[in-house]
Amino acid sequence: MRSCEVRIAGTDTKFVQDEQEVCLLRAALRAGVGFPYECNSGGCGTCKYELVQGEIETLWAEAPGLNERDRKRGRRLACQSRAKTDCVIRLRPSPEYVLKLTPRRFEARLISADRVTHDMREFRFQAPDAAQFLPGQYAMMLLPGVRGARAYSMSNVPNGPGEWCFYIRRVPGGKATSRLFDDVRVGETVLIDAPFGYAFLKPESPRAIVCIAGGSGISPMLSIARGAVLDPRLAGRPIFFFYGGRTPRDICGEAELKALPGFGERIRYFPAISMPGHESEWQGRRGLIHEIVEQELGNALSQYEFYLAGPPPMAEAVREMLAMKNRVPIGQIHYDRFF
Ligand SMILES: Cc1cc2nc3c(=O)[nH]c(=O)nc-3n(C[C@H](O)[C@H](O)[C@H](O)COP(=O)(O)OP(=O)(O)OC[C@H]3O[C@@H](n4cnc5c(N)ncnc54)[C@H](O)[C@@H]3O)c2cc1C
Ligand code: FES
């Protein structure tokens, strides 16, 4: 595959997709173009564009980010497209999508895989150089024998020694997670391209921090909480950490938060389960996590900065409760949906 030049119609913006580049979206982001995106995984549809001229290879034709109407109108997903020739494409770039750190591709060696819950493990990888990312961002991981990269959010904070940590939930029958949990051994390497995502910690915000996680959404929320504790601009800022699971065996995060200074005072943890039953094992909060957030923080929700991560239905329910019902400005809600 040769290098291809891609121009955005009606603008002076162009970028090069080099021989190693996996897709148009990452080529654009690496070149500093504000290409709208969210999941990098074919699920959300944010990276839609139209091809004006040139030839494109589609990487995942069935990607759910496009519906029938999009397909009929000739729309494509930049995260599932690779240029085969020089191209002209149509979309509206926006400065808010310009990455603050340029993503890099590197090999990382698995150094440990420890149990977190019955279906979640913490995977720690060692990279050759410093781990540069913003708390809350994610990496694209390419596993041997698995088509397409998967997004995983870091649970740790940027660090000099080059450690990248991820909390990953095994998806029954899932291709990448089966490979990671069953086949990748300590000492083996995977390919990482990172960092991506814009739901990162905003130290310039004057508001108290609320982290809301469902399932493996715990990973970036731990990174946000850890990053907030380390950032002198956020010294003393309260952190409210909400975690939703279906049953008691899904609940995690307390031990990690307890290890941070200020747990129980500055940092408060609110776990909840959503499935009925389990009376003997669980005497804590019950309900969907967006209901718990509203119950605990009351109706003055506009005074907080919200970070959320987890399955799309959970993220939508929280966003709707905050933005529609309680009129929290959309600029105070930062989220990643885990497609
Ligand atoms: C921004 C973001 C952050 C995430 N962070 C985490 C995290 O920290 N921890 C965690 O456990 N999970 C996370 N996920 C979910 C994760 O990326 C995977 O979807 C999940 O691990 C299931 O992968 P699987 O291959 O096992 O399952 P599968 O069912 O085999 O695949 C699921 C996903 O892989 C992608 N996919 C499937 N087929 C293809 C293909 N042919 N080409 C390209 N892509 C394909 C799609 O996005 C699909 O939803 C995140 C997702 C996103 C979008
Ligand atoms: S960024 Fe391409 S579909 Fe989500």
Short mmCIF file of C-alpha atoms and ligand atoms in Angstrom, two decimals:
data_model
loop_
_atom_site.label_atom_id
_atom_site.label_comp_id
_atom_site.label_asym_id
_atom_site.label_seq_id
_atom_site.Cartn_x
_atom_site.Cartn_y
_atom_site.Cartn_z
CA MET A 1 0.00 0.00 0.00
CA ARG A 2 1.48 3.35 -1.06
CA SER A 3 1.18 6.75 0.65
CA CYS A 4 -1.95 8.62 -0.46
CA GLU A 5 -2.79 12.29 -0.17
CA VAL A 6 -6.29 13.11 1.06
CA ARG A 7 -7.82 16.57 0.60
CA ILE A 8 -10.93 17.89 2.32
CA ALA A 9 -13.22 19.41 -0.35
CA GLY A 10 -13.79 23.16 -0.11
CA THR A 11 -10.81 23.69 2.25
CA ASP A 12 -7.01 23.90 2.03
CA THR A 13 -6.70 20.98 4.46
CA LYS A 14 -4.88 17.90 3.27
CA PHE A 15 -3.10 15.05 4.94
CA VAL A 16 -1.12 11.97 4.00
CA GLN A 17 -2.13 8.40 4.76
CA ASP A 18 1.27 6.66 4.91
CA GLU A 19 2.04 2.98 4.12
CA GLN A 20 1.69 1.89 7.76
CA GLU A 21 -1.52 3.77 8.43
CA VAL A 22 -4.55 1.62 9.21
CA CYS A 23 -7.33 4.06 8.29
CA LEU A 24 -8.21 7.54 7.06
CA LEU A 25 -9.37 8.71 10.48
CA ARG A 26 -6.12 7.99 12.27
CA ALA A 27 -4.08 9.46 9.41
CA ALA A 28 -6.09 12.69 9.70
CA LEU A 29 -5.85 12.85 13.50
CA ARG A 30 -2.11 12.13 13.44
CA ALA A 31 -1.71 15.00 10.95
CA GLY A 32 -3.48 17.38 13.35
CA VAL A 33 -6.79 17.54 11.43
CA GLY A 34 -9.91 17.99 13.61
CA PHE A 35 -11.76 15.03 12.08
CA PRO A 36 -14.93 14.38 14.14
CA TYR A 37 -14.83 10.96 15.82
CA GLU A 38 -15.63 9.17 19.05
CA CYS A 39 -15.14 5.39 19.14
CA ASN A 40 -12.53 4.70 16.41
CA SER A 41 -14.26 1.31 16.19
CA GLY A 42 -17.08 1.56 13.62
CA GLY A 43 -19.85 1.87 16.22
CA CYS A 44 -20.83 5.51 16.74
CA GLY A 45 -21.05 6.98 13.23
CA THR A 46 -19.38 10.27 14.21
CA CYS A 47 -16.62 9.91 11.60
CA LYS A 48 -19.00 9.82 8.58
CA TYR A 49 -17.79 11.48 5.37
CA GLU A 50 -18.50 11.41 1.64
CA LEU A 51 -16.02 10.42 -1.03
CA VAL A 52 -15.80 13.05 -3.80
CA GLN A 53 -12.92 11.63 -5.80
CA GLY A 54 -10.51 8.67 -5.58
CA GLU A 55 -10.72 5.06 -4.42
CA ILE A 56 -11.30 3.75 -0.92
CA GLU A 57 -11.02 0.27 0.61
CA THR A 58 -13.75 -0.43 3.18
CA LEU A 59 -12.32 -2.30 6.17
CA TRP A 60 -15.52 -3.42 7.88
CA ALA A 61 -18.50 -3.23 5.51
CA GLU A 62 -21.11 -4.18 8.15
CA ALA A 63 -19.95 -1.63 10.75
CA PRO A 64 -23.06 -0.55 12.71
CA GLY A 65 -22.03 3.13 12.67
CA LEU A 66 -23.72 3.44 9.26
CA ASN A 67 -27.44 2.82 8.73
CA GLU A 68 -29.20 1.93 5.48
CA ARG A 69 -29.92 5.58 4.70
CA ASP A 70 -26.24 6.49 5.12
CA ARG A 71 -25.21 3.65 2.84
CA LYS A 72 -27.75 4.68 0.19
CA ARG A 73 -26.42 8.23 0.33
CA GLY A 74 -22.87 6.98 -0.17
CA ARG A 75 -21.65 7.90 3.30
CA ARG A 76 -18.64 6.08 4.73
CA LEU A 77 -16.85 5.76 8.06
CA ALA A 78 -13.34 7.19 8.18
CA CYS A 79 -12.34 4.73 10.92
CA GLN A 80 -13.28 1.88 8.57
CA SER A 81 -11.80 3.34 5.34
CA ARG A 82 -8.34 3.20 3.84
CA ALA A 83 -7.41 5.32 0.80
CA LYS A 84 -6.18 3.27 -2.19
CA THR A 85 -5.40 6.36 -4.30
CA ASP A 86 -5.16 10.11 -3.68
CA CYS A 87 -8.65 11.22 -2.64
CA VAL A 88 -10.92 14.18 -2.07
CA ILE A 89 -13.46 13.76 0.73
CA ARG A 90 -16.27 15.89 2.14
CA LEU A 91 -16.81 16.55 5.84
CA ARG A 92 -16.77 19.41 8.31
CA PRO A 93 -13.60 19.35 10.46
CA SER A 94 -13.79 21.03 13.85
CA PRO A 95 -10.97 22.32 16.10
CA GLU A 96 -12.36 20.53 19.19
CA TYR A 97 -11.28 17.21 17.63
CA VAL A 98 -7.65 18.20 17.11
CA LEU A 99 -5.64 15.92 19.39
CA LYS A 100 -3.46 17.54 22.03
CA LEU A 101 -0.95 14.66 21.84
CA THR A 102 0.03 13.02 18.55
CA PRO A 103 -0.79 9.29 18.61
CA ARG A 104 2.14 6.89 18.16
CA ARG A 105 2.29 3.21 17.14
CA PHE A 106 4.45 0.88 19.22
CA GLU A 107 4.83 -2.69 20.45
CA ALA A 108 4.00 -3.28 24.11
CA ARG A 109 4.88 -6.36 26.18
CA LEU A 110 2.32 -7.87 28.58
CA ILE A 111 3.76 -7.76 32.10
CA SER A 112 0.75 -8.93 34.12
CA ALA A 113 -2.93 -9.85 33.86
CA ASP A 114 -4.61 -9.80 37.29
CA ARG A 115 -8.17 -10.65 38.24
CA VAL A 116 -10.43 -7.69 39.11
CA THR A 117 -13.86 -9.39 39.04
CA HIS A 118 -15.28 -12.69 37.72
CA ASP A 119 -15.07 -11.31 34.14
CA MET A 120 -12.61 -8.40 34.31
CA ARG A 121 -8.82 -8.29 34.47
CA GLU A 122 -6.25 -5.56 34.77
CA PHE A 123 -3.77 -5.95 31.88
CA ARG A 124 -0.44 -4.12 32.29
CA PHE A 125 1.83 -3.56 29.31
CA GLN A 126 5.37 -2.23 29.06
CA ALA A 127 6.18 0.11 26.16
CA PRO A 128 9.67 1.07 25.00
CA ASP A 129 9.16 4.79 25.83
CA ALA A 130 7.27 7.02 28.25
CA ALA A 131 3.48 6.51 28.33
CA GLN A 132 2.12 9.83 27.08
CA PHE A 133 -1.63 10.36 27.24
CA LEU A 134 -4.22 12.40 29.13
CA PRO A 135 -6.16 10.73 31.98
CA GLY A 136 -9.38 9.34 30.47
CA GLN A 137 -8.01 8.65 26.96
CA TYR A 138 -7.91 5.32 25.16
CA ALA A 139 -5.58 3.21 23.01
CA MET A 140 -6.27 1.14 19.89
CA MET A 141 -4.94 -2.40 20.37
CA LEU A 142 -4.26 -4.79 17.52
CA LEU A 143 -4.14 -8.45 18.52
CA PRO A 144 -2.65 -11.21 16.40
CA GLY A 145 -5.32 -13.01 14.36
CA VAL A 146 -8.10 -10.49 15.17
CA ARG A 147 -9.54 -8.34 12.36
CA GLY A 148 -9.67 -4.66 13.30
CA ALA A 149 -8.18 -2.94 16.32
CA ARG A 150 -10.14 -2.63 19.60
CA ALA A 151 -10.31 0.47 21.80
CA TYR A 152 -9.22 0.12 25.45
CA SER A 153 -9.10 3.00 27.92
CA MET A 154 -6.10 3.41 30.16
CA SER A 155 -6.76 3.02 33.90
CA ASN A 156 -3.44 4.51 35.02
CA VAL A 157 -1.90 7.95 34.50
CA PRO A 158 0.84 9.08 32.11
CA ASN A 159 4.23 7.89 33.30
CA GLY A 160 7.93 7.96 32.42
CA PRO A 161 8.61 4.21 32.69
CA GLY A 162 6.13 3.45 29.85
CA GLU A 163 3.43 1.44 31.64
CA TRP A 164 0.00 1.17 30.00
CA CYS A 165 -2.75 -0.38 32.17
CA PHE A 166 -6.24 -1.38 31.07
CA TYR A 167 -9.23 -2.91 32.86
CA ILE A 168 -10.74 -5.24 30.29
CA ARG A 169 -13.97 -7.20 30.54
CA ARG A 170 -14.25 -10.55 28.79
CA VAL A 171 -17.10 -10.42 26.28
CA PRO A 172 -18.61 -13.90 25.82
CA GLY A 173 -17.62 -15.05 22.32
CA GLY A 174 -15.74 -11.75 21.74
CA LYS A 175 -12.81 -12.11 19.35
CA ALA A 176 -10.30 -9.71 20.90
CA THR A 177 -11.11 -10.42 24.53
CA SER A 178 -11.01 -14.21 23.99
CA ARG A 179 -7.58 -13.78 22.42
CA LEU A 180 -6.36 -11.53 25.25
CA PHE A 181 -7.74 -13.63 28.11
CA ASP A 182 -6.92 -17.08 26.68
CA ASP A 183 -3.91 -16.79 24.39
CA VAL A 184 -1.70 -13.74 25.06
CA ARG A 185 0.91 -14.76 27.64
CA VAL A 186 3.03 -12.57 29.90
CA GLY A 187 6.12 -11.58 27.87
CA GLU A 188 4.25 -11.51 24.53
CA THR A 189 3.62 -8.30 22.63
CA VAL A 190 0.63 -6.52 21.08
CA LEU A 191 0.50 -3.46 18.82
CA ILE A 192 -0.78 -0.26 20.35
CA ASP A 193 -1.66 3.03 18.66
CA ALA A 194 -2.36 5.78 21.21
CA PRO A 195 -3.63 8.07 22.59
CA PHE A 196 -7.12 8.87 21.27
CA GLY A 197 -10.32 10.28 22.77
CA TYR A 198 -11.38 13.64 24.08
CA ALA A 199 -13.22 12.60 27.28
CA PHE A 200 -10.08 13.41 29.25
CA LEU A 201 -9.61 15.21 32.57
CA LYS A 202 -10.17 18.98 32.30
CA PRO A 203 -7.99 20.49 35.05
CA GLU A 204 -9.03 24.01 34.04
CA SER A 205 -12.65 23.38 35.13
CA PRO A 206 -13.49 25.05 38.47
CA ARG A 207 -16.14 22.44 39.34
CA ALA A 208 -16.19 19.34 41.58
CA ILE A 209 -15.60 16.09 39.66
CA VAL A 210 -18.16 13.33 39.13
CA CYS A 211 -17.01 10.02 37.61
CA ILE A 212 -19.74 7.62 36.45
CA ALA A 213 -18.78 4.14 35.27
CA GLY A 214 -20.62 1.05 34.17
CA GLY A 215 -18.80 -2.28 33.62
CA SER A 216 -15.34 -1.82 32.12
CA GLY A 217 -16.00 1.95 32.07
CA ILE A 218 -14.20 1.72 35.43
CA SER A 219 -10.91 1.87 33.51
CA PRO A 220 -10.92 5.51 32.27
CA MET A 221 -12.79 6.66 35.40
CA LEU A 222 -9.94 5.35 37.59
CA SER A 223 -7.53 7.21 35.33
CA ILE A 224 -9.56 10.44 35.74
CA ALA A 225 -9.68 10.05 39.56
CA ARG A 226 -5.98 9.19 39.77
CA GLY A 227 -5.10 12.08 37.44
CA ALA A 228 -7.22 14.52 39.47
CA VAL A 229 -5.47 13.52 42.70
CA LEU A 230 -2.05 14.11 41.14
CA ASP A 231 -2.87 17.43 39.44
CA PRO A 232 -2.00 20.44 41.67
CA ARG A 233 -4.59 22.55 39.81
CA LEU A 234 -7.27 20.26 41.26
CA ALA A 235 -5.89 20.10 44.81
CA GLY A 236 -8.69 19.41 47.30
CA ARG A 237 -11.37 19.25 44.58
CA PRO A 238 -14.11 16.77 45.61
CA ILE A 239 -14.41 13.60 43.53
CA PHE A 240 -17.70 11.66 43.51
CA PHE A 241 -17.21 8.21 42.00
CA PHE A 242 -20.29 6.22 40.91
CA TYR A 243 -20.00 2.62 39.78
CA GLY A 244 -22.86 0.52 38.44
CA GLY A 245 -22.89 -3.25 38.02
CA ARG A 246 -25.69 -5.74 37.53
CA THR A 247 -24.94 -7.97 40.53
CA PRO A 248 -22.63 -7.78 43.59
CA ARG A 249 -19.94 -9.82 41.84
CA ASP A 250 -19.61 -7.08 39.18
CA ILE A 251 -18.75 -4.39 41.71
CA CYS A 252 -15.15 -3.16 41.83
CA GLY A 253 -13.08 -0.01 42.22
CA GLU A 254 -13.19 0.57 45.97
CA ALA A 255 -9.73 -0.88 46.68
CA GLU A 256 -8.15 1.29 43.96
CA LEU A 257 -9.86 4.44 45.23
CA LYS A 258 -8.98 3.62 48.84
CA ALA A 259 -5.33 3.67 47.82
CA LEU A 260 -5.69 7.36 46.90
CA PRO A 261 -5.17 10.10 49.51
CA GLY A 262 -8.46 11.61 50.72
CA PHE A 263 -10.64 8.52 50.27
CA GLY A 264 -13.82 8.86 52.37
CA GLU A 265 -13.44 12.65 52.58
CA ARG A 266 -12.43 14.31 49.34
CA ILE A 267 -13.12 11.10 47.36
CA ARG A 268 -16.48 9.41 47.83
CA TYR A 269 -17.46 6.09 46.29
CA PHE A 270 -21.07 5.10 45.39
CA PRO A 271 -21.43 1.54 44.09
CA ALA A 272 -24.87 0.26 43.05
CA ILE A 273 -26.37 -2.89 41.57
CA SER A 274 -29.25 -2.88 39.10
CA MET A 275 -30.58 -6.45 39.27
CA PRO A 276 -33.18 -7.40 41.89
CA GLY A 277 -32.37 -10.14 44.43
CA HIS A 278 -28.99 -10.89 46.03
CA GLU A 279 -30.36 -9.66 49.40
CA SER A 280 -27.90 -11.70 51.45
CA GLU A 281 -24.83 -10.39 49.58
CA TRP A 282 -25.81 -6.76 48.99
CA GLN A 283 -27.23 -4.21 51.38
CA GLY A 284 -26.06 -1.20 49.36
CA ARG A 285 -27.67 1.06 46.76
CA ARG A 286 -29.94 -0.40 44.09
CA GLY A 287 -31.00 1.02 40.75
CA LEU A 288 -29.61 2.21 37.45
CA ILE A 289 -26.55 4.36 37.89
CA HIS A 290 -28.11 7.51 36.40
CA GLU A 291 -30.88 7.26 39.02
CA ILE A 292 -28.31 6.87 41.79
CA VAL A 293 -26.35 9.94 40.62
CA GLU A 294 -29.53 12.02 40.70
CA GLN A 295 -30.55 10.70 44.12
CA GLU A 296 -27.15 11.34 45.69
CA LEU A 297 -26.25 14.70 44.17
CA GLY A 298 -29.70 16.26 44.11
CA ASN A 299 -30.92 18.66 41.48
CA ALA A 300 -28.12 21.25 41.46
CA LEU A 301 -26.24 19.10 38.97
CA SER A 302 -24.90 22.01 36.89
CA GLN A 303 -22.26 22.65 39.54
CA TYR A 304 -20.27 19.52 38.60
CA GLU A 305 -17.94 18.41 35.80
CA PHE A 306 -19.11 14.96 34.63
CA TYR A 307 -17.00 12.15 33.19
CA LEU A 308 -18.71 8.93 32.15
CA ALA A 309 -17.81 5.69 30.42
CA GLY A 310 -19.52 2.39 29.78
CA PRO A 311 -22.01 0.59 27.53
CA PRO A 312 -23.93 2.88 25.12
CA PRO A 313 -27.37 2.46 26.85
CA MET A 314 -25.88 3.48 30.21
CA ALA A 315 -24.03 6.45 28.69
CA GLU A 316 -27.21 7.59 26.87
CA ALA A 317 -29.31 7.31 30.05
CA VAL A 318 -26.81 9.37 32.06
CA ARG A 319 -26.46 11.96 29.31
CA GLU A 320 -30.22 12.30 28.98
CA MET A 321 -30.69 12.64 32.74
CA LEU A 322 -27.98 15.30 32.94
CA ALA A 323 -28.45 17.32 29.76
CA MET A 324 -32.20 17.00 29.07
CA LYS A 325 -33.76 16.57 32.50
CA ASN A 326 -31.38 18.66 34.60
CA ARG A 327 -30.09 21.11 31.98
CA VAL A 328 -26.41 20.45 32.67
CA PRO A 329 -24.49 22.27 29.90
CA ILE A 330 -23.26 19.72 27.36
CA GLY A 331 -19.72 21.14 27.67
CA GLN A 332 -19.61 19.80 31.26
CA ILE A 333 -20.35 16.22 30.20
CA HIS A 334 -17.42 14.18 28.85
CA TYR A 335 -18.08 10.61 27.80
CA ASP A 336 -16.94 7.55 25.91
CA ARG A 337 -19.42 4.94 24.82
CA PHE A 338 -17.87 1.47 24.73
CA PHE A 339 -19.11 0.02 21.43
C1 LIG B 1 -13.66 4.39 23.21
C2 LIG B 1 -13.77 2.96 23.71
C3 LIG B 1 -13.12 2.59 24.86
C4 LIG B 1 -13.23 1.28 25.33
N1 LIG B 1 -12.58 0.95 26.48
C5 LIG B 1 -12.71 -0.30 26.98
C6 LIG B 1 -12.06 -0.67 28.21
O1 LIG B 1 -11.34 0.13 28.83
N2 LIG B 1 -12.24 -1.94 28.67
C7 LIG B 1 -13.01 -2.86 27.99
O2 LIG B 1 -13.13 -3.99 28.45
N3 LIG B 1 -13.62 -2.54 26.82
C8 LIG B 1 -13.48 -1.30 26.30
N4 LIG B 1 -14.09 -0.99 25.10
C9 LIG B 1 -14.78 -2.06 24.35
C10 LIG B 1 -13.76 -2.82 23.47
O3 LIG B 1 -13.21 -1.96 22.48
C11 LIG B 1 -14.36 -4.04 22.71
O4 LIG B 1 -15.54 -3.68 22.03
C12 LIG B 1 -14.66 -5.20 23.64
O5 LIG B 1 -13.48 -5.60 24.33
C13 LIG B 1 -15.21 -6.40 22.88
O6 LIG B 1 -14.28 -6.83 21.93
P1 LIG B 1 -14.28 -8.33 21.37
O7 LIG B 1 -13.42 -8.36 20.16
O8 LIG B 1 -13.97 -9.28 22.46
O9 LIG B 1 -15.80 -8.56 20.96
P2 LIG B 1 -16.39 -8.64 19.48
O10 LIG B 1 -17.87 -8.80 19.71
O11 LIG B 1 -15.70 -9.67 18.69
O12 LIG B 1 -16.09 -7.21 18.86
C14 LIG B 1 -16.67 -6.06 19.45
C15 LIG B 1 -16.23 -4.77 18.84
O13 LIG B 1 -15.08 -4.87 18.02
C16 LIG B 1 -15.21 -4.03 16.90
N5 LIG B 1 -15.17 -4.88 15.68
C17 LIG B 1 -15.78 -6.04 15.47
N6 LIG B 1 -15.47 -6.54 14.25
C18 LIG B 1 -14.64 -5.66 13.68
C19 LIG B 1 -13.98 -5.60 12.42
N7 LIG B 1 -14.10 -6.54 11.51
N8 LIG B 1 -13.18 -4.54 12.18
C20 LIG B 1 -13.06 -3.56 13.10
N9 LIG B 1 -13.66 -3.57 14.31
C21 LIG B 1 -14.44 -4.60 14.60
C22 LIG B 1 -16.49 -3.31 17.06
O14 LIG B 1 -16.28 -2.07 17.70
C23 LIG B 1 -17.29 -4.20 17.95
O15 LIG B 1 -18.24 -3.51 18.72
C24 LIG B 1 -14.00 0.33 24.61
C25 LIG B 1 -14.64 0.72 23.43
C26 LIG B 1 -14.55 2.01 22.99
C27 LIG B 1 -15.25 2.39 21.71
S1 FES B 2 -15.41 7.04 15.12
FE1 FES B 2 -15.87 5.91 13.32
S2 FES B 2 -17.74 4.98 13.82
FE2 FES B 2 -17.15 5.89 15.72
#
